[in-house]
């Protein structure tokens, strides 16, 4: 966007011009990747929280909100750093326009992060020595108001739009037909499940065997469906000439081809087959390696899918 002022009339002339090169770079990739972790650990962790006993998942009450809190702050930090005028971010809160997906997303992400802060504090307080009292039998018990359990449903509800609103923003981009709303929403949701289960696997060393198998199964299903969607878009996005031209950057040895197939193999194909054996043999070491592979592959897949539509000239 170019602006100039005509001195005689003091009129401001605005001209839309194509911006060459990649505008949304690695910061936005890291932004989406961290957001997937932050919301994914809530989705997957909440399932474990409600499905298993506390003894089967020791530490989950503080691990889940703490990891989410850290990831969400990385997401918000790089969102802020990517802005050319970071202080303008205040206008989203001081002069909000809720017709904008960015404004709505920023408000929801802020509320979500605030709730994560509270849940993390409660979880750490419950896990480690805190306020003690004696019950009627004279035993020392920990103070617990049940606030954690009351807040968790609201957190799960907020995690859904927080992880999906980026797909809406991408779909609103002009002349970027590869970023179609239905497909992007599905991929954003699957990315959060992949990131959440892969991250929680890294903390599951002392969790029950059945819990580990559940995490492995969740990750197995998520990478399988996500890979199928990527292949569907890769091979069957022929209805749009713009989408075909975009995919040319990764098809037949084009730009980003190596990164794309590296992401597919390391992040989706290898984890899928390794997890089948992991579920049978209960090998936690391999499971952790798979979790790391899935996180690396997810980052690379997001990076390619974000950048290649921007490589087409807009005029």
PDB file of C-alpha atoms in Angstrom:
ATOM      1  CA  UNK A   1       0.000   0.000   0.000  1.00  0.00           C
ATOM      2  CA  UNK A   2       1.510   3.350  -1.111  1.00  0.00           C
ATOM      3  CA  UNK A   3       0.230   6.675   0.166  1.00  0.00           C
ATOM      4  CA  UNK A   4       1.150  10.179  -1.033  1.00  0.00           C
ATOM      5  CA  UNK A   5      -0.220  13.635  -0.274  1.00  0.00           C
ATOM      6  CA  UNK A   6      -1.055  16.221  -2.958  1.00  0.00           C
ATOM      7  CA  UNK A   7       0.051  19.555  -1.501  1.00  0.00           C
ATOM      8  CA  UNK A   8      -2.524  21.666  -3.372  1.00  0.00           C
ATOM      9  CA  UNK A   9      -5.552  19.840  -2.047  1.00  0.00           C
ATOM     10  CA  UNK A  10      -4.080  17.976   0.937  1.00  0.00           C
ATOM     11  CA  UNK A  11      -5.760  14.894  -0.502  1.00  0.00           C
ATOM     12  CA  UNK A  12      -4.249  11.526   0.260  1.00  0.00           C
ATOM     13  CA  UNK A  13      -3.874   9.252  -2.764  1.00  0.00           C
ATOM     14  CA  UNK A  14      -3.741   5.541  -1.992  1.00  0.00           C
ATOM     15  CA  UNK A  15      -2.535   3.027  -4.569  1.00  0.00           C
ATOM     16  CA  UNK A  16      -2.621  -0.750  -4.236  1.00  0.00           C
ATOM     17  CA  UNK A  17       0.533  -2.317  -5.623  1.00  0.00           C
ATOM     18  CA  UNK A  18       1.685  -5.957  -5.626  1.00  0.00           C
ATOM     19  CA  UNK A  19       4.224  -6.740  -2.925  1.00  0.00           C
ATOM     20  CA  UNK A  20       7.043  -8.860  -4.356  1.00  0.00           C
ATOM     21  CA  UNK A  21       8.383 -11.831  -2.445  1.00  0.00           C
ATOM     22  CA  UNK A  22       7.164 -13.597   0.679  1.00  0.00           C
ATOM     23  CA  UNK A  23       5.521 -11.298   3.226  1.00  0.00           C
ATOM     24  CA  UNK A  24       4.359 -13.934   5.704  1.00  0.00           C
ATOM     25  CA  UNK A  25       7.610 -15.746   6.474  1.00  0.00           C
ATOM     26  CA  UNK A  26       9.044 -17.930   9.204  1.00  0.00           C
ATOM     27  CA  UNK A  27       7.579 -15.781  11.990  1.00  0.00           C
ATOM     28  CA  UNK A  28       4.042 -16.609  10.886  1.00  0.00           C
ATOM     29  CA  UNK A  29       4.981 -20.277  10.482  1.00  0.00           C
ATOM     30  CA  UNK A  30       6.312 -20.309  14.045  1.00  0.00           C
ATOM     31  CA  UNK A  31       3.215 -18.399  15.111  1.00  0.00           C
ATOM     32  CA  UNK A  32       0.853 -21.074  13.726  1.00  0.00           C
ATOM     33  CA  UNK A  33       3.027 -23.950  14.966  1.00  0.00           C
ATOM     34  CA  UNK A  34       3.144 -22.590  18.521  1.00  0.00           C
ATOM     35  CA  UNK A  35      -0.607 -21.918  18.456  1.00  0.00           C
ATOM     36  CA  UNK A  36      -1.209 -25.518  17.413  1.00  0.00           C
ATOM     37  CA  UNK A  37       0.796 -26.716  20.409  1.00  0.00           C
ATOM     38  CA  UNK A  38      -0.933 -24.284  22.777  1.00  0.00           C
ATOM     39  CA  UNK A  39      -4.443 -25.348  21.795  1.00  0.00           C
ATOM     40  CA  UNK A  40      -3.619 -28.974  20.998  1.00  0.00           C
ATOM     41  CA  UNK A  41      -2.366 -29.841  24.481  1.00  0.00           C
ATOM     42  CA  UNK A  42      -5.717 -28.572  25.768  1.00  0.00           C
ATOM     43  CA  UNK A  43      -7.753 -30.701  23.350  1.00  0.00           C
ATOM     44  CA  UNK A  44      -5.760 -33.887  23.918  1.00  0.00           C
ATOM     45  CA  UNK A  45      -4.946 -33.195  27.583  1.00  0.00           C
ATOM     46  CA  UNK A  46      -8.610 -32.579  28.404  1.00  0.00           C
ATOM     47  CA  UNK A  47      -9.545 -35.906  26.862  1.00  0.00           C
ATOM     48  CA  UNK A  48      -6.992 -37.619  29.120  1.00  0.00           C
ATOM     49  CA  UNK A  49      -8.125 -35.551  32.098  1.00  0.00           C
ATOM     50  CA  UNK A  50     -11.740 -36.684  31.800  1.00  0.00           C
ATOM     51  CA  UNK A  51     -11.052 -40.224  30.578  1.00  0.00           C
ATOM     52  CA  UNK A  52      -8.413 -41.437  33.053  1.00  0.00           C
ATOM     53  CA  UNK A  53      -7.863 -41.379  36.783  1.00  0.00           C
ATOM     54  CA  UNK A  54      -5.513 -38.844  38.330  1.00  0.00           C
ATOM     55  CA  UNK A  55      -3.068 -41.597  39.314  1.00  0.00           C
ATOM     56  CA  UNK A  56      -2.741 -42.643  35.656  1.00  0.00           C
ATOM     57  CA  UNK A  57      -1.688 -39.161  34.490  1.00  0.00           C
ATOM     58  CA  UNK A  58       0.440 -37.655  37.290  1.00  0.00           C
ATOM     59  CA  UNK A  59       1.351 -34.029  36.676  1.00  0.00           C
ATOM     60  CA  UNK A  60      -1.141 -33.455  33.847  1.00  0.00           C
ATOM     61  CA  UNK A  61      -2.996 -30.774  35.843  1.00  0.00           C
ATOM     62  CA  UNK A  62       0.061 -28.499  35.706  1.00  0.00           C
ATOM     63  CA  UNK A  63       1.783 -29.804  32.539  1.00  0.00           C
ATOM     64  CA  UNK A  64      -1.230 -29.162  30.289  1.00  0.00           C
ATOM     65  CA  UNK A  65      -1.844 -25.467  31.146  1.00  0.00           C
ATOM     66  CA  UNK A  66       1.856 -24.631  31.619  1.00  0.00           C
ATOM     67  CA  UNK A  67       2.915 -25.952  28.197  1.00  0.00           C
ATOM     68  CA  UNK A  68      -0.115 -24.246  26.648  1.00  0.00           C
ATOM     69  CA  UNK A  69       0.742 -20.959  28.389  1.00  0.00           C
ATOM     70  CA  UNK A  70       4.346 -21.007  27.110  1.00  0.00           C
ATOM     71  CA  UNK A  71       3.319 -21.928  23.548  1.00  0.00           C
ATOM     72  CA  UNK A  72       0.581 -19.288  23.445  1.00  0.00           C
ATOM     73  CA  UNK A  73       2.979 -16.581  24.580  1.00  0.00           C
ATOM     74  CA  UNK A  74       5.399 -17.600  21.819  1.00  0.00           C
ATOM     75  CA  UNK A  75       2.458 -17.336  19.418  1.00  0.00           C
ATOM     76  CA  UNK A  76       1.502 -13.859  20.688  1.00  0.00           C
ATOM     77  CA  UNK A  77       5.120 -12.649  20.813  1.00  0.00           C
ATOM     78  CA  UNK A  78       5.868 -13.493  17.181  1.00  0.00           C
ATOM     79  CA  UNK A  79       2.520 -12.131  16.100  1.00  0.00           C
ATOM     80  CA  UNK A  80       3.520  -8.823  17.689  1.00  0.00           C
ATOM     81  CA  UNK A  81       7.066  -8.892  16.285  1.00  0.00           C
ATOM     82  CA  UNK A  82       5.771  -9.465  12.759  1.00  0.00           C
ATOM     83  CA  UNK A  83       3.740  -6.245  12.831  1.00  0.00           C
ATOM     84  CA  UNK A  84       5.389  -3.227  11.228  1.00  0.00           C
ATOM     85  CA  UNK A  85       3.801  -0.998  13.877  1.00  0.00           C
ATOM     86  CA  UNK A  86       3.513  -3.185  17.034  1.00  0.00           C
ATOM     87  CA  UNK A  87       1.992  -0.388  19.126  1.00  0.00           C
ATOM     88  CA  UNK A  88      -1.009  -0.360  16.784  1.00  0.00           C
ATOM     89  CA  UNK A  89      -1.898  -3.702  18.338  1.00  0.00           C
ATOM     90  CA  UNK A  90      -3.320  -1.682  21.247  1.00  0.00           C
ATOM     91  CA  UNK A  91      -6.062  -0.375  18.971  1.00  0.00           C
ATOM     92  CA  UNK A  92      -7.492  -3.897  18.792  1.00  0.00           C
ATOM     93  CA  UNK A  93      -8.308  -3.515  22.479  1.00  0.00           C
ATOM     94  CA  UNK A  94      -8.824   0.241  22.753  1.00  0.00           C
ATOM     95  CA  UNK A  95     -10.866   0.674  19.547  1.00  0.00           C
ATOM     96  CA  UNK A  96     -12.043  -2.818  18.602  1.00  0.00           C
ATOM     97  CA  UNK A  97     -13.995  -3.593  15.439  1.00  0.00           C
ATOM     98  CA  UNK A  98     -15.464  -7.035  15.899  1.00  0.00           C
ATOM     99  CA  UNK A  99     -16.262  -7.423  12.216  1.00  0.00           C
ATOM    100  CA  UNK A 100     -12.567  -8.264  11.752  1.00  0.00           C
ATOM    101  CA  UNK A 101     -11.376 -11.855  12.203  1.00  0.00           C
ATOM    102  CA  UNK A 102      -8.050 -10.501  13.471  1.00  0.00           C
ATOM    103  CA  UNK A 103      -9.749  -8.465  16.212  1.00  0.00           C
ATOM    104  CA  UNK A 104     -11.988 -11.327  17.307  1.00  0.00           C
ATOM    105  CA  UNK A 105      -9.042 -13.735  17.260  1.00  0.00           C
ATOM    106  CA  UNK A 106      -6.822 -11.385  19.278  1.00  0.00           C
ATOM    107  CA  UNK A 107      -9.490 -10.962  21.965  1.00  0.00           C
ATOM    108  CA  UNK A 108     -10.158 -14.696  22.202  1.00  0.00           C
ATOM    109  CA  UNK A 109      -6.438 -15.544  22.289  1.00  0.00           C
ATOM    110  CA  UNK A 110      -5.880 -12.990  25.067  1.00  0.00           C
ATOM    111  CA  UNK A 111      -8.755 -14.341  27.177  1.00  0.00           C
ATOM    112  CA  UNK A 112      -7.587 -17.880  26.478  1.00  0.00           C
ATOM    113  CA  UNK A 113      -4.039 -17.037  27.612  1.00  0.00           C
ATOM    114  CA  UNK A 114      -5.367 -15.395  30.783  1.00  0.00           C
ATOM    115  CA  UNK A 115      -7.328 -18.538  31.627  1.00  0.00           C
ATOM    116  CA  UNK A 116      -4.213 -20.620  30.929  1.00  0.00           C
ATOM    117  CA  UNK A 117      -2.289 -18.502  33.417  1.00  0.00           C
ATOM    118  CA  UNK A 118      -4.910 -19.174  36.072  1.00  0.00           C
ATOM    119  CA  UNK A 119      -5.097 -22.912  35.301  1.00  0.00           C
ATOM    120  CA  UNK A 120      -1.301 -23.219  35.358  1.00  0.00           C
ATOM    121  CA  UNK A 121      -1.157 -21.502  38.757  1.00  0.00           C
ATOM    122  CA  UNK A 122      -3.866 -23.793  40.157  1.00  0.00           C
ATOM    123  CA  UNK A 123      -2.241 -26.889  38.650  1.00  0.00           C
ATOM    124  CA  UNK A 124       1.208 -26.071  40.035  1.00  0.00           C
ATOM    125  CA  UNK A 125      -0.331 -25.202  43.406  1.00  0.00           C
ATOM    126  CA  UNK A 126      -2.129 -28.565  43.514  1.00  0.00           C
ATOM    127  CA  UNK A 127       0.886 -30.537  42.357  1.00  0.00           C
ATOM    128  CA  UNK A 128       3.503 -29.030  44.653  1.00  0.00           C
ATOM    129  CA  UNK A 129       3.357 -28.112  48.346  1.00  0.00           C
ATOM    130  CA  UNK A 130       0.834 -25.379  48.954  1.00  0.00           C
ATOM    131  CA  UNK A 131      -1.768 -24.446  51.537  1.00  0.00           C
ATOM    132  CA  UNK A 132      -2.458 -27.382  53.830  1.00  0.00           C
ATOM    133  CA  UNK A 133      -5.210 -28.034  56.307  1.00  0.00           C
ATOM    134  CA  UNK A 134      -6.334 -30.827  58.596  1.00  0.00           C
ATOM    135  CA  UNK A 135      -9.507 -32.748  57.893  1.00  0.00           C
ATOM    136  CA  UNK A 136     -11.871 -34.215  60.480  1.00  0.00           C
ATOM    137  CA  UNK A 137      -9.648 -37.299  60.837  1.00  0.00           C
ATOM    138  CA  UNK A 138      -6.585 -35.186  61.535  1.00  0.00           C
ATOM    139  CA  UNK A 139      -4.898 -35.973  58.210  1.00  0.00           C
ATOM    140  CA  UNK A 140      -3.207 -33.210  56.239  1.00  0.00           C
ATOM    141  CA  UNK A 141      -4.996 -32.508  52.958  1.00  0.00           C
ATOM    142  CA  UNK A 142      -4.496 -29.915  50.296  1.00  0.00           C
ATOM    143  CA  UNK A 143      -6.853 -26.985  49.782  1.00  0.00           C
ATOM    144  CA  UNK A 144      -8.873 -27.523  46.578  1.00  0.00           C
ATOM    145  CA  UNK A 145     -11.850 -25.409  45.605  1.00  0.00           C
ATOM    146  CA  UNK A 146     -12.578 -27.263  42.346  1.00  0.00           C
ATOM    147  CA  UNK A 147     -11.948 -24.072  40.361  1.00  0.00           C
ATOM    148  CA  UNK A 148      -9.735 -25.983  37.916  1.00  0.00           C
ATOM    149  CA  UNK A 149     -12.565 -28.324  36.967  1.00  0.00           C
ATOM    150  CA  UNK A 150     -14.982 -25.408  36.624  1.00  0.00           C
ATOM    151  CA  UNK A 151     -12.708 -23.415  34.303  1.00  0.00           C
ATOM    152  CA  UNK A 152     -11.573 -26.272  32.057  1.00  0.00           C
ATOM    153  CA  UNK A 153     -14.808 -26.504  29.965  1.00  0.00           C
ATOM    154  CA  UNK A 154     -14.561 -22.776  29.137  1.00  0.00           C
ATOM    155  CA  UNK A 155     -10.925 -23.239  28.147  1.00  0.00           C
ATOM    156  CA  UNK A 156     -11.802 -26.140  25.829  1.00  0.00           C
ATOM    157  CA  UNK A 157     -14.568 -24.060  24.247  1.00  0.00           C
ATOM    158  CA  UNK A 158     -12.224 -21.103  23.629  1.00  0.00           C
ATOM    159  CA  UNK A 159      -9.474 -23.346  22.236  1.00  0.00           C
ATOM    160  CA  UNK A 160     -11.668 -24.177  19.220  1.00  0.00           C
ATOM    161  CA  UNK A 161     -11.977 -20.656  17.716  1.00  0.00           C
ATOM    162  CA  UNK A 162      -8.432 -19.738  18.799  1.00  0.00           C
ATOM    163  CA  UNK A 163      -6.947 -22.573  16.763  1.00  0.00           C
ATOM    164  CA  UNK A 164      -9.295 -22.059  13.781  1.00  0.00           C
ATOM    165  CA  UNK A 165      -9.427 -18.293  13.287  1.00  0.00           C
ATOM    166  CA  UNK A 166      -6.073 -18.217  11.435  1.00  0.00           C
ATOM    167  CA  UNK A 167      -7.662 -20.386   8.746  1.00  0.00           C
ATOM    168  CA  UNK A 168     -10.357 -17.730   8.275  1.00  0.00           C
ATOM    169  CA  UNK A 169      -7.733 -14.982   7.935  1.00  0.00           C
ATOM    170  CA  UNK A 170      -5.779 -16.991   5.347  1.00  0.00           C
ATOM    171  CA  UNK A 171      -8.938 -17.770   3.383  1.00  0.00           C
ATOM    172  CA  UNK A 172      -9.731 -14.038   3.226  1.00  0.00           C
ATOM    173  CA  UNK A 173      -6.460 -13.357   1.372  1.00  0.00           C
ATOM    174  CA  UNK A 174      -7.075 -12.192  -2.193  1.00  0.00           C
ATOM    175  CA  UNK A 175      -5.873 -14.441  -5.046  1.00  0.00           C
ATOM    176  CA  UNK A 176      -4.637 -17.208  -2.730  1.00  0.00           C
ATOM    177  CA  UNK A 177      -6.985 -19.977  -3.797  1.00  0.00           C
ATOM    178  CA  UNK A 178      -4.922 -22.744  -2.200  1.00  0.00           C
ATOM    179  CA  UNK A 179      -6.009 -21.413   1.188  1.00  0.00           C
ATOM    180  CA  UNK A 180      -9.617 -22.543   0.955  1.00  0.00           C
ATOM    181  CA  UNK A 181     -11.667 -22.234   4.157  1.00  0.00           C
ATOM    182  CA  UNK A 182     -12.968 -25.832   4.548  1.00  0.00           C
ATOM    183  CA  UNK A 183      -9.579 -27.436   3.913  1.00  0.00           C
ATOM    184  CA  UNK A 184      -7.665 -24.925   6.034  1.00  0.00           C
ATOM    185  CA  UNK A 185     -10.066 -25.330   8.963  1.00  0.00           C
ATOM    186  CA  UNK A 186      -9.652 -29.106   8.828  1.00  0.00           C
ATOM    187  CA  UNK A 187      -5.861 -28.829   8.609  1.00  0.00           C
ATOM    188  CA  UNK A 188      -5.686 -26.304  11.474  1.00  0.00           C
ATOM    189  CA  UNK A 189      -7.725 -28.599  13.713  1.00  0.00           C
ATOM    190  CA  UNK A 190      -5.665 -31.647  12.775  1.00  0.00           C
ATOM    191  CA  UNK A 191      -2.448 -29.669  13.306  1.00  0.00           C
ATOM    192  CA  UNK A 192      -3.514 -28.883  16.866  1.00  0.00           C
ATOM    193  CA  UNK A 193      -4.298 -32.564  17.547  1.00  0.00           C
ATOM    194  CA  UNK A 194      -0.944 -33.634  16.084  1.00  0.00           C
ATOM    195  CA  UNK A 195       0.990 -30.973  18.006  1.00  0.00           C
ATOM    196  CA  UNK A 196      -0.920 -31.597  21.242  1.00  0.00           C
ATOM    197  CA  UNK A 197      -0.534 -35.376  21.273  1.00  0.00           C
ATOM    198  CA  UNK A 198       3.114 -35.224  20.119  1.00  0.00           C
ATOM    199  CA  UNK A 199       3.978 -32.692  22.828  1.00  0.00           C
ATOM    200  CA  UNK A 200       2.213 -34.594  25.609  1.00  0.00           C
ATOM    201  CA  UNK A 201       4.019 -37.782  24.568  1.00  0.00           C
ATOM    202  CA  UNK A 202       7.270 -36.061  25.565  1.00  0.00           C
ATOM    203  CA  UNK A 203       5.924 -35.645  29.131  1.00  0.00           C
ATOM    204  CA  UNK A 204       4.340 -39.094  29.453  1.00  0.00           C
ATOM    205  CA  UNK A 205       7.289 -41.095  30.803  1.00  0.00           C
ATOM    206  CA  UNK A 206       5.610 -41.935  34.140  1.00  0.00           C
ATOM    207  CA  UNK A 207       2.044 -42.147  32.840  1.00  0.00           C
ATOM    208  CA  UNK A 208      -0.002 -45.320  32.669  1.00  0.00           C
ATOM    209  CA  UNK A 209       0.652 -47.695  29.756  1.00  0.00           C
ATOM    210  CA  UNK A 210      -2.918 -47.311  28.512  1.00  0.00           C
ATOM    211  CA  UNK A 211      -2.566 -43.518  28.507  1.00  0.00           C
ATOM    212  CA  UNK A 212       0.539 -43.772  26.327  1.00  0.00           C
ATOM    213  CA  UNK A 213      -1.297 -46.063  23.931  1.00  0.00           C
ATOM    214  CA  UNK A 214      -4.158 -43.570  23.736  1.00  0.00           C
ATOM    215  CA  UNK A 215      -1.738 -40.752  22.897  1.00  0.00           C
ATOM    216  CA  UNK A 216      -0.106 -42.918  20.235  1.00  0.00           C
ATOM    217  CA  UNK A 217      -3.491 -43.800  18.731  1.00  0.00           C
ATOM    218  CA  UNK A 218      -4.624 -40.141  18.677  1.00  0.00           C
ATOM    219  CA  UNK A 219      -1.399 -39.120  16.931  1.00  0.00           C
ATOM    220  CA  UNK A 220      -1.668 -42.063  14.503  1.00  0.00           C
ATOM    221  CA  UNK A 221      -5.186 -41.097  13.409  1.00  0.00           C
ATOM    222  CA  UNK A 222      -4.377 -37.373  13.191  1.00  0.00           C
ATOM    223  CA  UNK A 223      -1.250 -37.771  11.016  1.00  0.00           C
ATOM    224  CA  UNK A 224      -3.062 -40.269   8.798  1.00  0.00           C
ATOM    225  CA  UNK A 225      -6.021 -37.982   8.093  1.00  0.00           C
ATOM    226  CA  UNK A 226      -3.837 -34.885   7.718  1.00  0.00           C
ATOM    227  CA  UNK A 227      -1.549 -36.652   5.241  1.00  0.00           C
ATOM    228  CA  UNK A 228      -4.590 -37.782   3.235  1.00  0.00           C
ATOM    229  CA  UNK A 229      -5.845 -34.179   3.059  1.00  0.00           C
ATOM    230  CA  UNK A 230      -2.454 -32.874   1.920  1.00  0.00           C
ATOM    231  CA  UNK A 231      -2.280 -35.548  -0.786  1.00  0.00           C
ATOM    232  CA  UNK A 232      -5.833 -34.758  -1.856  1.00  0.00           C
ATOM    233  CA  UNK A 233      -4.985 -31.079  -2.292  1.00  0.00           C
ATOM    234  CA  UNK A 234      -1.638 -31.922  -3.907  1.00  0.00           C
ATOM    235  CA  UNK A 235      -3.061 -34.222  -6.577  1.00  0.00           C
ATOM    236  CA  UNK A 236      -6.616 -32.952  -7.064  1.00  0.00           C
ATOM    237  CA  UNK A 237      -6.406 -29.137  -6.839  1.00  0.00           C
ATOM    238  CA  UNK A 238      -6.921 -28.930 -10.605  1.00  0.00           C
ATOM    239  CA  UNK A 239     -10.157 -26.958 -10.657  1.00  0.00           C
ATOM    240  CA  UNK A 240      -8.310 -23.687 -10.152  1.00  0.00           C
ATOM    241  CA  UNK A 241      -5.496 -22.504 -12.407  1.00  0.00           C
ATOM    242  CA  UNK A 242      -4.168 -20.396  -9.509  1.00  0.00           C
ATOM    243  CA  UNK A 243      -4.021 -23.434  -7.228  1.00  0.00           C
ATOM    244  CA  UNK A 244      -2.284 -25.439  -9.948  1.00  0.00           C
ATOM    245  CA  UNK A 245       0.282 -22.688 -10.450  1.00  0.00           C
ATOM    246  CA  UNK A 246       0.869 -22.527  -6.709  1.00  0.00           C
ATOM    247  CA  UNK A 247       1.399 -26.276  -6.389  1.00  0.00           C
ATOM    248  CA  UNK A 248       3.890 -26.134  -9.255  1.00  0.00           C
ATOM    249  CA  UNK A 249       6.378 -24.774  -6.726  1.00  0.00           C
ATOM    250  CA  UNK A 250       6.460 -28.166  -4.988  1.00  0.00           C
ATOM    251  CA  UNK A 251       5.513 -30.487  -7.861  1.00  0.00           C
ATOM    252  CA  UNK A 252       8.058 -31.934 -10.263  1.00  0.00           C
ATOM    253  CA  UNK A 253      11.073 -30.629  -8.361  1.00  0.00           C
ATOM    254  CA  UNK A 254       9.929 -27.040  -8.088  1.00  0.00           C
ATOM    255  CA  UNK A 255      10.781 -24.616  -5.296  1.00  0.00           C
ATOM    256  CA  UNK A 256      10.063 -25.992  -1.806  1.00  0.00           C
ATOM    257  CA  UNK A 257       9.630 -29.530  -3.201  1.00  0.00           C
ATOM    258  CA  UNK A 258      12.321 -30.965  -0.925  1.00  0.00           C
ATOM    259  CA  UNK A 259      10.910 -29.291   2.188  1.00  0.00           C
ATOM    260  CA  UNK A 260       7.376 -30.437   1.369  1.00  0.00           C
ATOM    261  CA  UNK A 261       8.267 -34.086   0.889  1.00  0.00           C
ATOM    262  CA  UNK A 262      10.608 -33.992   3.878  1.00  0.00           C
ATOM    263  CA  UNK A 263       7.647 -32.768   5.930  1.00  0.00           C
ATOM    264  CA  UNK A 264       5.343 -35.463   4.547  1.00  0.00           C
ATOM    265  CA  UNK A 265       7.821 -38.293   5.182  1.00  0.00           C
ATOM    266  CA  UNK A 266       9.240 -37.207   8.551  1.00  0.00           C
ATOM    267  CA  UNK A 267       6.083 -35.699   9.976  1.00  0.00           C
ATOM    268  CA  UNK A 268       3.364 -38.004   8.635  1.00  0.00           C
ATOM    269  CA  UNK A 269       4.444 -41.205   6.854  1.00  0.00           C
ATOM    270  CA  UNK A 270       7.232 -42.333   9.218  1.00  0.00           C
ATOM    271  CA  UNK A 271       5.223 -41.550  12.399  1.00  0.00           C
ATOM    272  CA  UNK A 272       2.191 -43.420  10.991  1.00  0.00           C
ATOM    273  CA  UNK A 273       4.061 -46.682  10.471  1.00  0.00           C
ATOM    274  CA  UNK A 274       6.208 -46.399  13.592  1.00  0.00           C
ATOM    275  CA  UNK A 275       3.161 -45.753  15.752  1.00  0.00           C
ATOM    276  CA  UNK A 276       1.520 -48.960  14.534  1.00  0.00           C
ATOM    277  CA  UNK A 277       4.467 -50.909  15.970  1.00  0.00           C
ATOM    278  CA  UNK A 278       4.671 -48.707  19.065  1.00  0.00           C
ATOM    279  CA  UNK A 279       1.073 -49.485  19.986  1.00  0.00           C
ATOM    280  CA  UNK A 280       1.796 -53.217  19.705  1.00  0.00           C
ATOM    281  CA  UNK A 281       5.169 -53.246  21.476  1.00  0.00           C
ATOM    282  CA  UNK A 282       4.710 -50.369  23.975  1.00  0.00           C
ATOM    283  CA  UNK A 283       8.109 -48.823  23.208  1.00  0.00           C
ATOM    284  CA  UNK A 284       8.150 -45.370  24.834  1.00  0.00           C
ATOM    285  CA  UNK A 285      11.584 -44.425  23.464  1.00  0.00           C
ATOM    286  CA  UNK A 286      10.354 -44.829  19.886  1.00  0.00           C
ATOM    287  CA  UNK A 287       7.158 -43.013  20.841  1.00  0.00           C
ATOM    288  CA  UNK A 288       9.117 -39.939  21.950  1.00  0.00           C
ATOM    289  CA  UNK A 289      11.164 -39.980  18.742  1.00  0.00           C
ATOM    290  CA  UNK A 290       7.919 -40.135  16.772  1.00  0.00           C
ATOM    291  CA  UNK A 291       6.584 -37.165  18.747  1.00  0.00           C
ATOM    292  CA  UNK A 292       9.652 -35.098  17.850  1.00  0.00           C
ATOM    293  CA  UNK A 293       9.408 -36.156  14.182  1.00  0.00           C
ATOM    294  CA  UNK A 294       5.741 -35.158  14.073  1.00  0.00           C
ATOM    295  CA  UNK A 295       6.472 -31.703  15.495  1.00  0.00           C
ATOM    296  CA  UNK A 296       9.336 -31.094  13.040  1.00  0.00           C
ATOM    297  CA  UNK A 297       7.303 -32.343  10.085  1.00  0.00           C
ATOM    298  CA  UNK A 298       4.300 -30.242  11.075  1.00  0.00           C
ATOM    299  CA  UNK A 299       6.443 -27.089  11.188  1.00  0.00           C
ATOM    300  CA  UNK A 300       7.888 -27.769   7.721  1.00  0.00           C
ATOM    301  CA  UNK A 301       4.464 -28.586   6.254  1.00  0.00           C
ATOM    302  CA  UNK A 302       3.014 -25.353   7.630  1.00  0.00           C
ATOM    303  CA  UNK A 303       6.010 -23.419   6.316  1.00  0.00           C
ATOM    304  CA  UNK A 304       5.595 -24.714   2.742  1.00  0.00           C
ATOM    305  CA  UNK A 305       1.815 -24.302   2.676  1.00  0.00           C
ATOM    306  CA  UNK A 306       2.145 -20.734   3.957  1.00  0.00           C
ATOM    307  CA  UNK A 307       4.873 -19.600   1.577  1.00  0.00           C
ATOM    308  CA  UNK A 308       4.136 -21.112  -1.821  1.00  0.00           C
ATOM    309  CA  UNK A 309       0.878 -19.184  -2.502  1.00  0.00           C
ATOM    310  CA  UNK A 310       2.785 -15.959  -1.874  1.00  0.00           C
ATOM    311  CA  UNK A 311       5.282 -16.744  -4.613  1.00  0.00           C
ATOM    312  CA  UNK A 312       2.748 -16.064  -7.370  1.00  0.00           C
ATOM    313  CA  UNK A 313       2.658 -12.447  -8.618  1.00  0.00           C
ATOM    314  CA  UNK A 314      -0.666 -10.716  -7.965  1.00  0.00           C
ATOM    315  CA  UNK A 315      -0.732  -8.954 -11.314  1.00  0.00           C
TER     316      UNK A 315
END
